[in-house]
């Protein structure tokens, strides 16, 4: 019995600890309001500490048309609505009055604020929410997106799925908001959409960690067997 006890103790000391699950990446919300009032949301996961508003939009999975210049990126078209640059001018519907375009908004302390900065110059961190609305008006004249909270877009109870973002048809004034799921991405247009809410995939062992455990077992088991044999032989000698 004593030999078995020491053998188990040795194995407990030598076996490597179980790997800790990787921490979930940062997430930010995105709200898209179309000219007909329909609303779509996305929860976008990103591994960096921060990204720009343009990167958040690019990683959302929505179809985009963007005009790049020395002044930054101008958003011409989102999810099929807007101006199809370069086939037409980025502000094709803003040549006079009314001026219809994609206005850019930031959610600050629960209230939408019109952003005078371009999306390429804003800083997005975990828990932030950006909004884009297709409509007329500039600065304080533009209509803000509907009230929404980060928790409404990026919920904790759903799983990410591989799908394309979809719009929520809403002819009435009070538009329902369709939630999306988040999937960590490092390239544009990989964030997935889920009608329930968003979450993260369950953690799993990396190939390196799994190989380390196998190698550790191959080294430890023969050593443990040798110790057990020596302890048993020592016990027989004492009995003699």
Short mmCIF file of C-alpha atoms in Angstrom, two decimals:
data_model
loop_
_atom_site.label_atom_id
_atom_site.label_comp_id
_atom_site.label_asym_id
_atom_site.label_seq_id
_atom_site.Cartn_x
_atom_site.Cartn_y
_atom_site.Cartn_z
CA UNK A 1 0.00 0.00 0.00
CA UNK A 2 2.80 2.41 0.85
CA UNK A 3 4.44 1.77 -2.52
CA UNK A 4 1.20 2.53 -4.36
CA UNK A 5 0.73 5.74 -2.34
CA UNK A 6 4.21 7.02 -3.22
CA UNK A 7 3.67 6.10 -6.87
CA UNK A 8 0.44 8.15 -7.05
CA UNK A 9 2.11 11.06 -5.27
CA UNK A 10 4.99 11.00 -7.74
CA UNK A 11 2.63 11.07 -10.70
CA UNK A 12 0.73 14.03 -9.24
CA UNK A 13 3.95 16.00 -8.82
CA UNK A 14 5.34 15.23 -12.25
CA UNK A 15 2.28 15.58 -14.45
CA UNK A 16 1.95 19.09 -15.99
CA UNK A 17 -1.01 21.22 -14.90
CA UNK A 18 -4.04 21.44 -17.17
CA UNK A 19 -3.84 24.36 -19.60
CA UNK A 20 -5.93 27.44 -18.81
CA UNK A 21 -8.65 28.24 -21.33
CA UNK A 22 -7.84 31.18 -23.59
CA UNK A 23 -9.53 34.45 -22.67
CA UNK A 24 -12.32 35.68 -24.90
CA UNK A 25 -11.36 38.49 -27.25
CA UNK A 26 -12.69 42.03 -27.16
CA UNK A 27 -16.08 42.73 -28.70
CA UNK A 28 -17.80 45.84 -30.04
CA UNK A 29 -21.28 46.40 -31.40
CA UNK A 30 -22.36 47.78 -34.77
CA UNK A 31 -25.78 49.16 -35.75
CA UNK A 32 -26.80 49.70 -39.40
CA UNK A 33 -30.01 51.65 -40.13
CA UNK A 34 -31.22 51.63 -43.74
CA UNK A 35 -33.25 54.29 -45.47
CA UNK A 36 -36.48 52.27 -45.12
CA UNK A 37 -35.96 52.02 -41.36
CA UNK A 38 -34.81 48.39 -41.32
CA UNK A 39 -32.07 47.69 -38.80
CA UNK A 40 -29.23 45.18 -38.64
CA UNK A 41 -26.69 44.71 -35.87
CA UNK A 42 -23.42 42.88 -35.61
CA UNK A 43 -21.26 41.92 -32.66
CA UNK A 44 -17.66 41.98 -33.85
CA UNK A 45 -14.85 40.27 -31.95
CA UNK A 46 -11.25 41.41 -32.30
CA UNK A 47 -8.02 40.26 -30.59
CA UNK A 48 -6.37 43.70 -30.55
CA UNK A 49 -6.72 46.15 -27.67
CA UNK A 50 -8.36 48.61 -30.06
CA UNK A 51 -9.26 49.00 -33.72
CA UNK A 52 -10.63 51.87 -35.82
CA UNK A 53 -14.27 52.40 -36.70
CA UNK A 54 -13.44 51.58 -40.31
CA UNK A 55 -11.89 48.26 -39.25
CA UNK A 56 -14.95 47.46 -37.14
CA UNK A 57 -17.18 48.02 -40.15
CA UNK A 58 -14.88 46.04 -42.47
CA UNK A 59 -14.88 43.05 -40.10
CA UNK A 60 -18.65 43.07 -39.68
CA UNK A 61 -19.30 40.99 -42.79
CA UNK A 62 -21.50 43.61 -44.46
CA UNK A 63 -20.95 44.32 -48.16
CA UNK A 64 -19.10 47.65 -48.43
CA UNK A 65 -18.07 50.21 -51.02
CA UNK A 66 -15.34 52.54 -49.78
CA UNK A 67 -13.48 55.44 -51.37
CA UNK A 68 -9.90 55.67 -50.08
CA UNK A 69 -8.01 58.94 -50.24
CA UNK A 70 -5.27 60.84 -48.42
CA UNK A 71 -7.97 62.10 -46.05
CA UNK A 72 -8.96 58.56 -45.09
CA UNK A 73 -11.73 56.15 -46.02
CA UNK A 74 -15.17 57.43 -47.05
CA UNK A 75 -18.05 54.97 -46.69
CA UNK A 76 -20.12 55.03 -49.88
CA UNK A 77 -22.28 51.93 -49.59
CA UNK A 78 -23.21 49.51 -46.78
CA UNK A 79 -25.13 46.27 -47.23
CA UNK A 80 -26.43 47.15 -50.69
CA UNK A 81 -27.55 50.70 -49.94
CA UNK A 82 -25.73 53.86 -50.96
CA UNK A 83 -23.49 54.82 -53.86
CA UNK A 84 -21.67 52.12 -55.82
CA UNK A 85 -18.22 53.68 -55.99
CA UNK A 86 -16.25 53.73 -58.32
CA UNK A 87 -19.10 53.34 -60.78
CA UNK A 88 -20.65 56.47 -59.32
CA UNK A 89 -19.54 59.23 -56.98
CA UNK A 90 -19.27 58.27 -53.32
CA UNK A 91 -21.72 61.06 -52.47
CA UNK A 92 -23.94 60.43 -55.48
CA UNK A 93 -27.06 61.41 -53.50
CA UNK A 94 -25.46 64.42 -51.84
CA UNK A 95 -25.02 66.71 -54.84
CA UNK A 96 -27.48 69.27 -53.54
CA UNK A 97 -30.40 69.36 -51.13
CA UNK A 98 -31.36 67.05 -49.62
CA UNK A 99 -27.98 65.46 -48.97
CA UNK A 100 -28.43 61.73 -48.36
CA UNK A 101 -25.42 59.76 -47.17
CA UNK A 102 -24.19 57.36 -44.48
CA UNK A 103 -23.88 59.37 -41.25
CA UNK A 104 -21.51 57.99 -38.61
CA UNK A 105 -22.40 57.79 -34.91
CA UNK A 106 -20.74 56.76 -31.64
CA UNK A 107 -22.66 55.53 -28.59
CA UNK A 108 -21.35 57.50 -25.58
CA UNK A 109 -22.84 56.89 -22.12
CA UNK A 110 -26.00 55.49 -23.65
CA UNK A 111 -26.55 58.35 -26.13
CA UNK A 112 -25.75 58.58 -29.83
CA UNK A 113 -23.34 61.32 -30.83
CA UNK A 114 -22.64 62.35 -34.40
CA UNK A 115 -18.97 61.75 -35.22
CA UNK A 116 -17.14 64.59 -36.92
CA UNK A 117 -14.14 62.28 -37.24
CA UNK A 118 -13.91 59.80 -40.07
CA UNK A 119 -14.28 56.13 -39.18
CA UNK A 120 -10.59 55.59 -39.90
CA UNK A 121 -9.65 58.03 -37.14
CA UNK A 122 -11.86 56.76 -34.32
CA UNK A 123 -10.70 54.29 -31.68
CA UNK A 124 -12.90 51.29 -30.87
CA UNK A 125 -12.36 49.34 -27.65
CA UNK A 126 -14.18 46.50 -25.94
CA UNK A 127 -17.77 47.43 -25.15
CA UNK A 128 -18.04 50.28 -27.68
CA UNK A 129 -20.92 50.61 -30.14
CA UNK A 130 -20.82 52.34 -33.55
CA UNK A 131 -23.81 53.28 -35.68
CA UNK A 132 -24.37 54.11 -39.36
CA UNK A 133 -27.58 55.57 -40.73
CA UNK A 134 -28.55 56.19 -44.37
CA UNK A 135 -30.49 59.42 -44.57
CA UNK A 136 -30.50 63.16 -45.09
CA UNK A 137 -28.91 65.80 -42.90
CA UNK A 138 -25.48 66.73 -41.65
CA UNK A 139 -24.06 67.02 -38.13
CA UNK A 140 -26.88 67.84 -35.68
CA UNK A 141 -29.49 67.70 -38.47
CA UNK A 142 -29.00 64.01 -39.19
CA UNK A 143 -31.28 61.51 -37.46
CA UNK A 144 -29.53 59.25 -34.95
CA UNK A 145 -29.92 55.46 -34.88
CA UNK A 146 -32.49 54.06 -32.43
CA UNK A 147 -31.58 53.60 -28.78
CA UNK A 148 -29.63 50.41 -28.18
CA UNK A 149 -27.19 49.05 -25.62
CA UNK A 150 -24.03 47.01 -26.06
CA UNK A 151 -25.64 44.15 -24.10
CA UNK A 152 -28.52 44.07 -26.59
CA UNK A 153 -26.09 43.40 -29.44
CA UNK A 154 -23.38 41.32 -27.77
CA UNK A 155 -25.13 38.94 -25.45
CA UNK A 156 -23.38 36.19 -23.50
CA UNK A 157 -25.69 33.24 -24.06
CA UNK A 158 -25.39 32.24 -27.72
CA UNK A 159 -22.89 30.49 -29.93
CA UNK A 160 -21.26 31.87 -33.05
CA UNK A 161 -22.33 30.38 -36.35
CA UNK A 162 -21.01 30.69 -39.90
CA UNK A 163 -23.59 32.77 -41.74
CA UNK A 164 -24.10 36.06 -43.53
CA UNK A 165 -25.61 39.16 -41.89
CA UNK A 166 -29.29 39.71 -42.54
CA UNK A 167 -31.59 42.69 -42.31
CA UNK A 168 -34.59 42.94 -40.08
CA UNK A 169 -37.58 44.24 -42.08
CA UNK A 170 -39.47 46.78 -40.02
CA UNK A 171 -41.98 49.09 -41.67
CA UNK A 172 -43.16 50.62 -38.38
CA UNK A 173 -41.39 53.39 -36.45
CA UNK A 174 -40.35 51.13 -33.56
CA UNK A 175 -37.96 48.86 -35.38
CA UNK A 176 -36.97 45.49 -33.91
CA UNK A 177 -33.24 44.99 -33.82
CA UNK A 178 -31.77 41.74 -35.01
CA UNK A 179 -28.82 40.48 -33.03
CA UNK A 180 -25.71 38.94 -34.46
CA UNK A 181 -23.06 36.54 -33.29
CA UNK A 182 -19.39 37.25 -32.95
CA UNK A 183 -16.48 35.20 -34.18
CA UNK A 184 -12.89 36.36 -33.58
CA UNK A 185 -11.47 37.55 -36.89
CA UNK A 186 -8.30 39.09 -38.17
CA UNK A 187 -9.48 39.78 -41.72
CA UNK A 188 -12.52 41.69 -43.02
CA UNK A 189 -15.95 40.16 -43.57
CA UNK A 190 -15.64 37.12 -41.32
CA UNK A 191 -17.95 38.10 -38.46
CA UNK A 192 -21.04 35.87 -38.46
CA UNK A 193 -24.70 36.64 -37.84
CA UNK A 194 -27.02 34.90 -35.39
CA UNK A 195 -30.66 35.76 -34.76
CA UNK A 196 -30.36 34.84 -31.07
CA UNK A 197 -27.37 36.78 -29.75
CA UNK A 198 -23.60 36.55 -29.64
CA UNK A 199 -21.00 34.56 -27.81
CA UNK A 200 -17.78 32.68 -28.24
CA UNK A 201 -16.79 29.18 -29.21
CA UNK A 202 -15.83 26.79 -26.39
CA UNK A 203 -12.08 26.71 -25.67
CA UNK A 204 -10.00 23.74 -26.73
CA UNK A 205 -6.44 22.54 -26.33
CA UNK A 206 -3.90 23.79 -28.82
CA UNK A 207 -1.92 21.18 -30.78
CA UNK A 208 1.25 22.28 -28.95
CA UNK A 209 -0.31 21.77 -25.54
CA UNK A 210 -1.67 18.35 -26.51
CA UNK A 211 1.73 17.24 -27.83
CA UNK A 212 3.35 18.46 -24.62
CA UNK A 213 1.03 16.30 -22.54
CA UNK A 214 1.74 13.22 -24.69
CA UNK A 215 5.51 13.71 -24.46
CA UNK A 216 5.23 14.30 -20.73
CA UNK A 217 3.31 11.06 -20.29
CA UNK A 218 5.90 9.09 -22.31
CA UNK A 219 8.66 10.41 -20.05
CA UNK A 220 6.82 10.15 -16.74
CA UNK A 221 5.31 6.67 -17.01
CA UNK A 222 8.62 4.77 -17.47
CA UNK A 223 10.15 6.79 -14.62
CA UNK A 224 7.19 6.02 -12.38
CA UNK A 225 7.38 2.32 -13.25
CA UNK A 226 11.09 2.28 -12.38
CA UNK A 227 10.42 3.90 -9.00
CA UNK A 228 7.65 1.38 -8.30
CA UNK A 229 9.94 -1.56 -9.16
CA UNK A 230 12.67 -0.22 -6.87
CA UNK A 231 10.23 0.36 -4.02
CA UNK A 232 8.87 -3.18 -4.40
CA UNK A 233 12.36 -4.64 -4.48
CA UNK A 234 13.26 -2.67 -1.35
CA UNK A 235 10.14 -4.05 0.37
CA UNK A 236 11.14 -7.62 -0.46
CA UNK A 237 14.64 -7.03 0.93
CA UNK A 238 13.19 -5.75 4.21
CA UNK A 239 10.91 -8.82 4.50
CA UNK A 240 13.95 -11.11 4.15
#
